[in-house]
Short mmCIF file of C-alpha atoms in Angstrom, two decimals:
data_model
loop_
_atom_site.label_atom_id
_atom_site.label_comp_id
_atom_site.label_asym_id
_atom_site.label_seq_id
_atom_site.Cartn_x
_atom_site.Cartn_y
_atom_site.Cartn_z
CA UNK A 6 105.54 98.76 68.90
CA UNK A 7 107.19 101.69 67.69
CA UNK A 8 107.15 103.87 64.55
CA UNK A 9 108.01 107.46 63.32
CA UNK A 10 111.28 107.97 65.02
CA UNK A 11 111.59 105.88 68.00
CA UNK A 12 113.75 103.74 65.82
CA UNK A 13 116.71 106.39 65.33
CA UNK A 14 119.73 105.82 66.74
CA UNK A 15 119.41 108.51 69.92
CA UNK A 16 115.87 107.08 71.32
CA UNK A 17 117.29 103.64 70.95
CA UNK A 18 120.21 104.94 73.51
CA UNK A 19 117.97 106.28 75.46
CA UNK A 20 116.21 102.94 76.15
CA UNK A 21 118.70 101.07 76.50
CA UNK A 22 120.23 103.30 79.04
CA UNK A 23 116.98 102.75 81.07
CA UNK A 24 116.44 99.51 80.79
CA UNK A 25 120.12 99.34 82.11
CA UNK A 26 119.40 101.88 85.32
CA UNK A 27 115.55 100.02 85.38
CA UNK A 28 117.67 96.60 86.11
CA UNK A 29 119.97 98.44 88.36
CA UNK A 30 116.95 99.74 90.48
CA UNK A 31 114.03 96.60 90.33
CA UNK A 32 115.65 94.87 93.12
CA UNK A 33 115.41 98.03 95.25
CA UNK A 34 111.66 98.23 94.34
CA UNK A 35 108.80 96.87 97.17
CA UNK A 36 107.76 92.98 95.35
CA UNK A 37 104.43 90.67 95.68
CA UNK A 38 103.21 87.84 95.15
CA UNK A 39 100.70 86.56 92.90
CA UNK A 40 97.92 87.01 95.54
CA UNK A 41 99.15 90.50 96.23
CA UNK A 42 101.02 89.39 99.31
CA UNK A 43 103.82 91.91 100.15
CA UNK A 44 107.29 89.56 99.34
CA UNK A 45 110.20 90.79 102.02
CA UNK A 46 110.37 94.69 102.29
CA UNK A 47 114.18 95.34 99.85
CA UNK A 48 116.85 96.91 101.48
CA UNK A 49 116.76 100.33 99.52
CA UNK A 50 119.68 102.60 99.46
CA UNK A 51 122.09 103.62 102.02
CA UNK A 52 122.46 107.31 102.41
CA UNK A 53 124.26 108.99 105.53
CA UNK A 54 122.24 107.57 108.31
CA UNK A 55 119.09 105.54 107.29
CA UNK A 56 118.01 103.16 104.62
CA UNK A 57 115.31 104.68 101.61
CA UNK A 58 112.70 103.39 98.81
CA UNK A 59 111.90 103.44 95.87
CA UNK A 60 108.42 104.18 94.89
CA UNK A 61 108.22 103.67 91.46
CA UNK A 62 105.40 105.61 89.56
CA UNK A 63 104.18 105.38 86.78
CA UNK A 64 101.49 107.42 84.40
CA UNK A 65 98.97 106.00 82.86
CA UNK A 66 97.13 107.57 79.81
CA UNK A 67 93.74 107.11 77.55
CA UNK A 68 92.77 109.31 75.24
CA UNK A 69 88.60 108.54 74.51
CA UNK A 70 86.60 109.37 71.03
CA UNK A 71 82.85 110.06 70.38
CA UNK A 72 83.45 107.96 67.36
CA UNK A 73 85.33 105.48 68.26
CA UNK A 74 82.65 102.61 67.59
CA UNK A 75 83.89 98.60 66.54
CA UNK A 76 83.21 98.95 62.37
CA UNK A 77 81.69 95.61 62.73
CA UNK A 78 78.46 93.94 64.07
CA UNK A 79 75.58 91.93 63.18
CA UNK A 80 72.18 93.04 60.98
CA UNK A 81 69.78 91.59 59.62
CA UNK A 82 69.50 90.54 56.65
CA UNK A 83 66.69 94.04 56.12
CA UNK A 84 68.57 96.02 57.52
CA UNK A 85 69.46 99.58 55.23
CA UNK A 86 73.61 100.87 55.79
CA UNK A 87 73.43 103.35 58.39
CA UNK A 88 76.25 106.46 57.62
CA UNK A 89 78.67 107.51 60.23
CA UNK A 90 80.14 110.20 61.05
CA UNK A 91 83.76 111.09 59.39
CA UNK A 92 86.57 111.52 62.02
CA UNK A 93 87.40 110.85 65.67
CA UNK A 94 85.00 113.30 67.14
CA UNK A 95 85.40 115.10 70.02
CA UNK A 96 87.85 113.11 72.66
CA UNK A 97 88.76 113.70 76.77
CA UNK A 98 91.69 112.32 77.85
CA UNK A 99 91.50 110.17 80.98
CA UNK A 100 95.59 110.94 82.91
CA UNK A 101 97.16 109.53 86.21
CA UNK A 102 100.00 109.04 88.06
CA UNK A 103 99.96 105.46 89.97
CA UNK A 104 102.15 103.81 92.90
CA UNK A 105 102.11 100.16 94.06
CA UNK A 106 102.22 101.77 97.62
CA UNK A 107 99.82 104.86 97.37
CA UNK A 108 97.44 104.28 94.54
CA UNK A 109 95.96 107.17 92.67
CA UNK A 110 98.94 110.15 93.24
CA UNK A 111 96.30 113.21 94.75
CA UNK A 112 97.08 115.99 96.66
CA UNK A 113 94.51 116.52 99.65
CA UNK A 114 92.15 118.73 97.50
CA UNK A 115 91.23 115.82 96.53
CA UNK A 116 88.97 114.17 98.99
CA UNK A 117 87.53 111.42 97.15
CA UNK A 118 87.97 109.03 95.21
CA UNK A 119 86.94 109.33 91.37
CA UNK A 120 88.85 110.81 88.70
CA UNK A 121 87.30 113.98 87.64
CA UNK A 122 87.61 114.86 83.97
CA UNK A 123 89.32 118.23 82.42
CA UNK A 124 86.48 119.15 79.59
CA UNK A 125 88.23 122.30 77.37
CA UNK A 126 85.77 125.25 77.89
CA UNK A 127 84.43 125.35 73.65
CA UNK A 128 82.48 122.46 74.97
CA UNK A 129 81.12 123.30 77.82
#
């Protein structure tokens, strides 16, 4: 659900245009079946001298907070309430670009496949 301005006319118009282009380009994306087997290779777009394929790139981003926890749980009747910190606390953002063809986008210096979190110097 979108709130806080995502329903403005210009935003709705942009999203409709994006969806229209996506539907047009979708026929040129590689597809897989439910077992992960590649289906027929799409024709792609004609360019002078050859054809090229479109490979969609997605952006995945998550933010994890220090005080992010469930507010409900099982406790014994003899347990006392424990104070909890106010606010979200420190956070860490994990962000990546993903493709169906190559997995994580990375450069030559990224030899392992692990993610390296960015920790601001003030927290070190």
